PDB file of C-alpha atoms and ligand atoms in Angstrom:
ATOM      1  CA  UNK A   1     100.406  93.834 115.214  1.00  0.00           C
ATOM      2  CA  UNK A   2     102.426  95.948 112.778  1.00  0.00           C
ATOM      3  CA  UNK A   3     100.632  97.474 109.888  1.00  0.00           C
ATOM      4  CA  UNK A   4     101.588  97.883 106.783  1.00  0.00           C
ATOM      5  CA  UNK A   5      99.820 100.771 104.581  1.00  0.00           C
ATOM      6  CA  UNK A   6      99.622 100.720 100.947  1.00  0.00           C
ATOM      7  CA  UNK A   7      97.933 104.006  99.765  1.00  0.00           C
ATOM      8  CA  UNK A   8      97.600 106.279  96.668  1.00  0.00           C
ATOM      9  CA  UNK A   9      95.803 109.732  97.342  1.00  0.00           C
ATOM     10  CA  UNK A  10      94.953 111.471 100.472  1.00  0.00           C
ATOM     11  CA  UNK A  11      95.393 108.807 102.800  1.00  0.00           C
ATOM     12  CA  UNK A  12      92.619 109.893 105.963  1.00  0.00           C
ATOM     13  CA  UNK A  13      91.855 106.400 106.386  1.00  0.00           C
ATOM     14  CA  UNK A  14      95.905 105.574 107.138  1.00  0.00           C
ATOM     15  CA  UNK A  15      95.593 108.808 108.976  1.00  0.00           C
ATOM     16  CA  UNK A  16      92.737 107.876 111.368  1.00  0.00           C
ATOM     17  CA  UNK A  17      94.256 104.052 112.186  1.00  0.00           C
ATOM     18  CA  UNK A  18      98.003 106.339 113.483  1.00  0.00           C
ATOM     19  CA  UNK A  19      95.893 108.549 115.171  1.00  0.00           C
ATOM     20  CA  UNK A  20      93.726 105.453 116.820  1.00  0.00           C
ATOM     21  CA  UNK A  21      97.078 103.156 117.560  1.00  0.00           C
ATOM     22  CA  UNK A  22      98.763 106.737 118.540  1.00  0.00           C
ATOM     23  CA  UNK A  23      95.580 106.871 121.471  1.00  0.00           C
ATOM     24  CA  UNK A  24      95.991 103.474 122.117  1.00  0.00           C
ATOM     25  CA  UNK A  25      92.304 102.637 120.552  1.00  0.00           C
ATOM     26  CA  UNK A  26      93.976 100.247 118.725  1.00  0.00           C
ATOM     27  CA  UNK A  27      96.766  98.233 119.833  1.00  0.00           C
ATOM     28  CA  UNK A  28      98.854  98.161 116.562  1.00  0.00           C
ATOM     29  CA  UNK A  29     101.832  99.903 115.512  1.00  0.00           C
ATOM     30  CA  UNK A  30     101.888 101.751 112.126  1.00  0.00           C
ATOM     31  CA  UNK A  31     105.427  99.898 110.607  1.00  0.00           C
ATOM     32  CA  UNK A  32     105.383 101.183 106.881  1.00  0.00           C
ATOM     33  CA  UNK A  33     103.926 103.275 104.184  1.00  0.00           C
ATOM     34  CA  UNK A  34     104.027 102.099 100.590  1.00  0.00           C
ATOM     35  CA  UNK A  35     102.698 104.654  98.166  1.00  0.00           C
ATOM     36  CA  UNK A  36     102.226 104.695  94.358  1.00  0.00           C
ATOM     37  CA  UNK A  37     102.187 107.887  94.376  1.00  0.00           C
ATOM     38  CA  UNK A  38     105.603 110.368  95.530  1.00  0.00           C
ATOM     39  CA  UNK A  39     102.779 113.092  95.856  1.00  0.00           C
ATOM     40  CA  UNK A  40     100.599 111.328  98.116  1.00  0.00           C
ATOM     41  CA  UNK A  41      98.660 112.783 101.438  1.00  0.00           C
ATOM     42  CA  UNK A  42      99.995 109.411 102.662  1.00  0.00           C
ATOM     43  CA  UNK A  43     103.678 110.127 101.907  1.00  0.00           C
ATOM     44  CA  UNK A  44     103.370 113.938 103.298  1.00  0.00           C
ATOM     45  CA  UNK A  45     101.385 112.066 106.613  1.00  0.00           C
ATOM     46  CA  UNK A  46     104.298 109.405 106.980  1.00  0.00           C
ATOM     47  CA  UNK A  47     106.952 111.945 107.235  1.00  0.00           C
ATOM     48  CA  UNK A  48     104.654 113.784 109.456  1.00  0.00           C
ATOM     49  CA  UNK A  49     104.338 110.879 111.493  1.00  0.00           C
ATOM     50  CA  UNK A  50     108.162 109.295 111.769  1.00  0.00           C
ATOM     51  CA  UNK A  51     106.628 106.063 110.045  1.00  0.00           C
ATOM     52  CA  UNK A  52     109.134 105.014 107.331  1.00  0.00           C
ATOM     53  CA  UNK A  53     107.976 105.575 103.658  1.00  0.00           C
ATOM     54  CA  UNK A  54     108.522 104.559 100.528  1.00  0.00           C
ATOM     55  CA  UNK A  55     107.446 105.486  96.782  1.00  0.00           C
ATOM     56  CA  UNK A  56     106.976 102.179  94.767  1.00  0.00           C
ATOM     57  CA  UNK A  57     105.281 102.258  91.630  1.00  0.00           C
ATOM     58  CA  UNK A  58     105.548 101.956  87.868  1.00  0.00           C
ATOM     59  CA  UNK A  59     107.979 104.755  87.406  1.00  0.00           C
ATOM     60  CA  UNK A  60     110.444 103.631  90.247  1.00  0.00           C
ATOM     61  CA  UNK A  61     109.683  99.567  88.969  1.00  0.00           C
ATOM     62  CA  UNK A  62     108.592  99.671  85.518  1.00  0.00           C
ATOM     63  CA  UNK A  63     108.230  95.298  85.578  1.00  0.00           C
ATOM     64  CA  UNK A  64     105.451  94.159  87.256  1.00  0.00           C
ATOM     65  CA  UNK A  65     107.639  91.243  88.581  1.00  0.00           C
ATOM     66  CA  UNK A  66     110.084  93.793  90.082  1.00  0.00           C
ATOM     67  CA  UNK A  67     107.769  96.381  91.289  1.00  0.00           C
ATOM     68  CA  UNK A  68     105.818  92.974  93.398  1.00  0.00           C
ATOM     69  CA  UNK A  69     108.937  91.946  94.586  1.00  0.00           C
ATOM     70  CA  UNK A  70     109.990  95.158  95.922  1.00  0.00           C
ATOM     71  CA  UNK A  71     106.836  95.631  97.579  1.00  0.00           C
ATOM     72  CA  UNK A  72     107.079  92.473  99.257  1.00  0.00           C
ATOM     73  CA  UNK A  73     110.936  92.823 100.339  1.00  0.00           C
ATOM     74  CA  UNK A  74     109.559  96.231 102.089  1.00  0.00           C
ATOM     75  CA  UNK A  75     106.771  94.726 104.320  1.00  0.00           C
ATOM     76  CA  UNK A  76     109.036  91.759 105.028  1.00  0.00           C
ATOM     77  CA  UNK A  77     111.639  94.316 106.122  1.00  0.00           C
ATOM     78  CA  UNK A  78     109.275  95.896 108.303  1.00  0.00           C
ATOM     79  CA  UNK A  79     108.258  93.038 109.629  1.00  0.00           C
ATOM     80  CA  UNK A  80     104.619  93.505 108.482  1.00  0.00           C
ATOM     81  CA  UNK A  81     101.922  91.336 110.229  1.00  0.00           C
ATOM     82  CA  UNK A  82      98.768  93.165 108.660  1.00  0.00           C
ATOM     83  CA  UNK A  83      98.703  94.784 105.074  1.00  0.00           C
ATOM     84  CA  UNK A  84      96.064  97.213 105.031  1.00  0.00           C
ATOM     85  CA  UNK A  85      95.108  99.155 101.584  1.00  0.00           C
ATOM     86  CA  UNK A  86      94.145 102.353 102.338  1.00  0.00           C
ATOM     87  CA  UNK A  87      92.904 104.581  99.142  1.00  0.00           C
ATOM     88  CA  UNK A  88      95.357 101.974  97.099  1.00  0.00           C
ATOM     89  CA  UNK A  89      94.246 101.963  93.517  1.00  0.00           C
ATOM     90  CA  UNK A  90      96.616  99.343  92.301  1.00  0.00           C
ATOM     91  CA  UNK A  91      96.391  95.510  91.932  1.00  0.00           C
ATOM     92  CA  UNK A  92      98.577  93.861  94.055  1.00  0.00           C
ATOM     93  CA  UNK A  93     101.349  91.171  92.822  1.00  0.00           C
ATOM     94  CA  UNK A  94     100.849  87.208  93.302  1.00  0.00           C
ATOM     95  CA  UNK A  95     104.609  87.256  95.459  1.00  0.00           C
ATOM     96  CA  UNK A  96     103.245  89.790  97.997  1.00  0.00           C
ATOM     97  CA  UNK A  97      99.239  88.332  97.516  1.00  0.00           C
ATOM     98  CA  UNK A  98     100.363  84.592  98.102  1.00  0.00           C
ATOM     99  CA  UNK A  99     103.105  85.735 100.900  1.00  0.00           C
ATOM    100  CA  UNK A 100     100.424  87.848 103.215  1.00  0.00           C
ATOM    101  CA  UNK A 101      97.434  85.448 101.784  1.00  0.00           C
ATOM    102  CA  UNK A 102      94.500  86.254 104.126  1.00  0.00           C
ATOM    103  CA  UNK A 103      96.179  89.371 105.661  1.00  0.00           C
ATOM    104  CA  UNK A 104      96.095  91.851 103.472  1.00  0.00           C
ATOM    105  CA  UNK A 105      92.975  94.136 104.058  1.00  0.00           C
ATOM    106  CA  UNK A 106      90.838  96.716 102.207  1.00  0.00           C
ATOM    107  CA  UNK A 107      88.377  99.464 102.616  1.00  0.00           C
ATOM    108  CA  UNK A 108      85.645  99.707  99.492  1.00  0.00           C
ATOM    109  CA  UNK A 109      83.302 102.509 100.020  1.00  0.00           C
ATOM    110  CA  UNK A 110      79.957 100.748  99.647  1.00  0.00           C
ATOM    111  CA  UNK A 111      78.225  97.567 100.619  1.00  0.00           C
ATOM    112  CA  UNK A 112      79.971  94.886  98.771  1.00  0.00           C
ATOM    113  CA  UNK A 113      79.174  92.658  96.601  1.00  0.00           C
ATOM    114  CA  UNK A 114      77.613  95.405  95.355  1.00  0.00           C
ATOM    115  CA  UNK A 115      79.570  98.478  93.387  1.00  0.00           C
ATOM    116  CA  UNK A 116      82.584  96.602  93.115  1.00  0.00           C
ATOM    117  CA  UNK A 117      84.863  95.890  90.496  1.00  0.00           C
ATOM    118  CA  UNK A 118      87.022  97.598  88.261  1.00  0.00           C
ATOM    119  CA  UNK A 119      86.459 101.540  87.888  1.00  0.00           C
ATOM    120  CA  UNK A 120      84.453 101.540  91.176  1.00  0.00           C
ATOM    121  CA  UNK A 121      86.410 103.894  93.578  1.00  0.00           C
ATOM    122  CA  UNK A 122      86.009 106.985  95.231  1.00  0.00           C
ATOM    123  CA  UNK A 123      83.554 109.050  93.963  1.00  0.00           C
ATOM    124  CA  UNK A 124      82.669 106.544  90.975  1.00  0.00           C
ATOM    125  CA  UNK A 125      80.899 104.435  93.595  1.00  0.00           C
ATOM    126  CA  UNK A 126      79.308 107.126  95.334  1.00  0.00           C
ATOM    127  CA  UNK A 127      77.893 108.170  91.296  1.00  0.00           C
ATOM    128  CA  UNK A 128      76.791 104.146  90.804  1.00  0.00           C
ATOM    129  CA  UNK A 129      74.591 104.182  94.708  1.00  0.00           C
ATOM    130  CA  UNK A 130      72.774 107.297  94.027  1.00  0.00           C
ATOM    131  CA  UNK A 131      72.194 105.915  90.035  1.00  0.00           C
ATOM    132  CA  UNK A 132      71.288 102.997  91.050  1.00  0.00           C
ATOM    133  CA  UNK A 133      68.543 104.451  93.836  1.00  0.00           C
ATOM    134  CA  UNK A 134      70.022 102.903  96.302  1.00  0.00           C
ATOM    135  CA  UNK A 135      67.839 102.960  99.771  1.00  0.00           C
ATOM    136  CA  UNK A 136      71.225 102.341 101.678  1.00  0.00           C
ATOM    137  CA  UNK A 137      75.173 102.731 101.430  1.00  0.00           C
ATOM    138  CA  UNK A 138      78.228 102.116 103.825  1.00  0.00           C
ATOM    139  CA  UNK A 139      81.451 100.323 104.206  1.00  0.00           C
ATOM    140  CA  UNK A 140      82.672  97.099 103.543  1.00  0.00           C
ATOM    141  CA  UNK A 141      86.522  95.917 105.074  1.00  0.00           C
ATOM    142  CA  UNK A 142      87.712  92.797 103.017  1.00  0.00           C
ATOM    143  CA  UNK A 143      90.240  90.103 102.449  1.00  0.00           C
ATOM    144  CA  UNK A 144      91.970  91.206  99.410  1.00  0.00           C
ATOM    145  CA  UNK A 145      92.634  88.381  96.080  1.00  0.00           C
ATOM    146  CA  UNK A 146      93.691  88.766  93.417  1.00  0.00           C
ATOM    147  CA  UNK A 147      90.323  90.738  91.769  1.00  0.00           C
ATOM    148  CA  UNK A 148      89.304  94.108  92.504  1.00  0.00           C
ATOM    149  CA  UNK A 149      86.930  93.833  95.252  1.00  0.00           C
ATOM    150  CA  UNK A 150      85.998  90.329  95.666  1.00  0.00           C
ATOM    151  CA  UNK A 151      87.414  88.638  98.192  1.00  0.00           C
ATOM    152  CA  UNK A 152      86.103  87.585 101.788  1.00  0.00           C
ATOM    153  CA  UNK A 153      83.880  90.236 103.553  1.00  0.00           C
ATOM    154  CA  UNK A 154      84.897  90.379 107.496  1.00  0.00           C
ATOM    155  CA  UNK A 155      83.068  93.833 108.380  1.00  0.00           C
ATOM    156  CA  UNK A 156      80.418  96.061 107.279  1.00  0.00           C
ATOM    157  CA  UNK A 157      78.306  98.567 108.228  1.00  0.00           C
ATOM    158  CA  UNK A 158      75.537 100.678 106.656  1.00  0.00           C
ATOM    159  CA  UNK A 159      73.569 103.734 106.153  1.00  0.00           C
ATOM    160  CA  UNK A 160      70.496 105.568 104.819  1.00  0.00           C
ATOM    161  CA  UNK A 161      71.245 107.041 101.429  1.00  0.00           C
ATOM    162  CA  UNK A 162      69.222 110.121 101.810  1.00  0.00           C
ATOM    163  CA  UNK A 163      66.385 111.714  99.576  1.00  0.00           C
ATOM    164  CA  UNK A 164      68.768 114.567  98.744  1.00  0.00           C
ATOM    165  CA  UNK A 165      72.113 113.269  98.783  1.00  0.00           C
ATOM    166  CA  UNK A 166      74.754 114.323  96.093  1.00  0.00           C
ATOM    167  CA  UNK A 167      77.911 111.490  95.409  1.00  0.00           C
ATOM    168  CA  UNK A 168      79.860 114.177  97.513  1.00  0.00           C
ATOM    169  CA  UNK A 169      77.331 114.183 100.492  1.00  0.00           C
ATOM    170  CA  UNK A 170      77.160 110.953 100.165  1.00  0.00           C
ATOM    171  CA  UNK A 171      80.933 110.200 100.038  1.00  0.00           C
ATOM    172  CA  UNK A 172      81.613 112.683 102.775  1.00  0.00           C
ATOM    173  CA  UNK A 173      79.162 110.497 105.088  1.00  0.00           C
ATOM    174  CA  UNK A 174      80.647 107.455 104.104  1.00  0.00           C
ATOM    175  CA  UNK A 175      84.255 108.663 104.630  1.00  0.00           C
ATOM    176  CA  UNK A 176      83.434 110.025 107.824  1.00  0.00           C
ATOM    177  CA  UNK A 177      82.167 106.254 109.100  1.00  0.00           C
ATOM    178  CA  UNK A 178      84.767 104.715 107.334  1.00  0.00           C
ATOM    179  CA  UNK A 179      87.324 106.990 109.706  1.00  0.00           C
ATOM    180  CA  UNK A 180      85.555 105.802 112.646  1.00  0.00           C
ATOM    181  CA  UNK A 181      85.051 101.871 111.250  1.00  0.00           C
ATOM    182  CA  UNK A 182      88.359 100.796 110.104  1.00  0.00           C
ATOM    183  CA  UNK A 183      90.391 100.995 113.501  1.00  0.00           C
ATOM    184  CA  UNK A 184      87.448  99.811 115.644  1.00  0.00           C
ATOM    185  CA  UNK A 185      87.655  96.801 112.876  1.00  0.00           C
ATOM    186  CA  UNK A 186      91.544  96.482 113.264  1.00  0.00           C
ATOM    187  CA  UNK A 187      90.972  96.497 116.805  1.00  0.00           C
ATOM    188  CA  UNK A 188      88.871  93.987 116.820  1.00  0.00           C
ATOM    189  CA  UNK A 189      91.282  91.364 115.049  1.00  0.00           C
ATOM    190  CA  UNK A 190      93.420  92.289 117.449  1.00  0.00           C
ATOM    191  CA  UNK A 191      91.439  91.274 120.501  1.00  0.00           C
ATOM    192  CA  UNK A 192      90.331  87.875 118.631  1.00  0.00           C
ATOM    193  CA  UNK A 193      86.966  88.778 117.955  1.00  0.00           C
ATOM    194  CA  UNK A 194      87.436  88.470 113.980  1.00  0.00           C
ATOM    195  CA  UNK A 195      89.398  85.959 113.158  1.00  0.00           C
ATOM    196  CA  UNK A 196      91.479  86.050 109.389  1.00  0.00           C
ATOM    197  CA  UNK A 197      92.183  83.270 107.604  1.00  0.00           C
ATOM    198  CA  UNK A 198      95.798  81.584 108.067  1.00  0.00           C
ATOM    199  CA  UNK A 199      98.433  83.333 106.342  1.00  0.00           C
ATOM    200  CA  UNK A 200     102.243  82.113 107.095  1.00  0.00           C
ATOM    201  CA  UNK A 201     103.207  84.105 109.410  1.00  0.00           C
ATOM    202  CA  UNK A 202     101.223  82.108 111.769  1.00  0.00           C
ATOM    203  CA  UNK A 203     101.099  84.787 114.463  1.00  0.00           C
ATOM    204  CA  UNK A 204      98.456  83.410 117.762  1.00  0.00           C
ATOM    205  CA  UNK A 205      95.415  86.306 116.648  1.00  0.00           C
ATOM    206  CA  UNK A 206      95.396  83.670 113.614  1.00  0.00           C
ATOM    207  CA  UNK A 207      93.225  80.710 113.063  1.00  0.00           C
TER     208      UNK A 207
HETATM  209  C1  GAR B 301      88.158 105.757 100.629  1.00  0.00           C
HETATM  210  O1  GAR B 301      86.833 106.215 100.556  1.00  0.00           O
HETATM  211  C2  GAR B 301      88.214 104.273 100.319  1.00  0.00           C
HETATM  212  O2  GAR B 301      87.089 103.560 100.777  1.00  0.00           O
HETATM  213  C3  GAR B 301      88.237 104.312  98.814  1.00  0.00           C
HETATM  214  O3  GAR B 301      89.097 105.373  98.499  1.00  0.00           O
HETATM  215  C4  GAR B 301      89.003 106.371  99.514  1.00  0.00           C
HETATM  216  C5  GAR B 301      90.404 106.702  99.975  1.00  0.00           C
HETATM  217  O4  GAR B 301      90.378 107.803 100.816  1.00  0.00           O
HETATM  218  N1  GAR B 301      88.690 103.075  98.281  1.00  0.00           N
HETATM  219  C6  GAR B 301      88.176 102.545  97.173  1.00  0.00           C
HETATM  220  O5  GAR B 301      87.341 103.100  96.496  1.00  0.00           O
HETATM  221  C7  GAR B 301      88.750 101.169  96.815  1.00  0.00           C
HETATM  222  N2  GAR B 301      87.978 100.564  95.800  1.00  0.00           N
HETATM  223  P1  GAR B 301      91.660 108.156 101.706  1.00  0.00           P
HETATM  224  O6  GAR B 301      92.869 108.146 100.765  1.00  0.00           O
HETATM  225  O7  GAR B 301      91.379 109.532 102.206  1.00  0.00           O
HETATM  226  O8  GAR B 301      91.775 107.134 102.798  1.00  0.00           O
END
């Protein structure tokens, strides 16, 4: 299965699915790194890594229509099976959304369908749980559409918000599962035991 990353900031979650497919916890090899942004952790981490990188945002594309088709042209290049949004703040283009349809995952920092939406990232969802008196937080993985944070749930997993906890404990917690969470989820498509909707590519871990 080769994964393609799309990521903005500092890019832990990318770095925790190399190190799992560099252990051989998960049996997936890390193909390509799109990033937004040319200061990125994630960029820094790619050429760390040997993974080929590329920046790709407004700057280098200023049309929308250019900037999706370039992004798609890159993960078909790279012979992308899995898109997986790592930290990736952007809305993805209809090309590359209808080409990898049902393949393109993400990582949202709360339980879903909860603290979604537009403005709720990082530390902005940690603010909204603790707000909100939330008994319970955690991690939800997703198949991305078109929206911010609404598409398909296909793993999650929770825990205690507790009496004292700051956004930043909080988010610290959370990060740390989410570390642990998204490669044993990866994994786990790749052995068949969740199963993503059909994209074209038509590969057998498919329905
Ligand atoms: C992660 O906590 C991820 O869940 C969140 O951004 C952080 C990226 O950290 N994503 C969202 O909030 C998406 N709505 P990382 O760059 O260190 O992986």
């Amino acid at each position: 299965m080769n994964i393609g990353f799309l990521a903005s900031h500092t890019g832990s979650n990318m770095q925790a699915i190399i190190d799992a497919c560099k252990s051989g916890a998960l049996q997936a090899n890390p193909a390509v790194v799109i990033s937004n942004n040319s200061n990125s952790g994630a960029i820094t981490q790619a050429k760390r890594e040997g993974i080929p990188f590329y920046h790709l945002s407004q700057t280098t594309h200023p049309e929308q229509e250019k900037l999706d088709q370039a992004i798609l042209d890159t993960l078909l290049k790279h012979d992308v099976d899995v898109v997986v949004l790592a930290g990736y703040m952007k809305k993805l283009g209809p090309k590359t959304l209808s080409h990898f349809k049902g393949a393109i995952l993400n990582i949202h920092p709360a339980l879903l369908p909860k603290f979604g939406g537009k403005g709720m990232y990082g530390i902005h969802t940690h603010e909204a749980v603790i707000e909100a008196k939330e008994k319970e937080s955690g991690v939800t993985i997703h198949v991305v559409d078109a929206e911010y944070d609404t598409g398909p749930v296909i793993a999650q997993v929770k825990i205690p918000v507790l009496p004292n906890d700051t956004p930043e404990t909080l988010q610290a917690r959370v990060l740390e599962l989410e570390h642990f969470f998204f490669p044993e989820t990866l994994q786990r498509i790749v052995l068949g035991e969740i199963r993503l909707p059909r994209n074209q590519r038509l590969r057998v871990w498919f329905l």
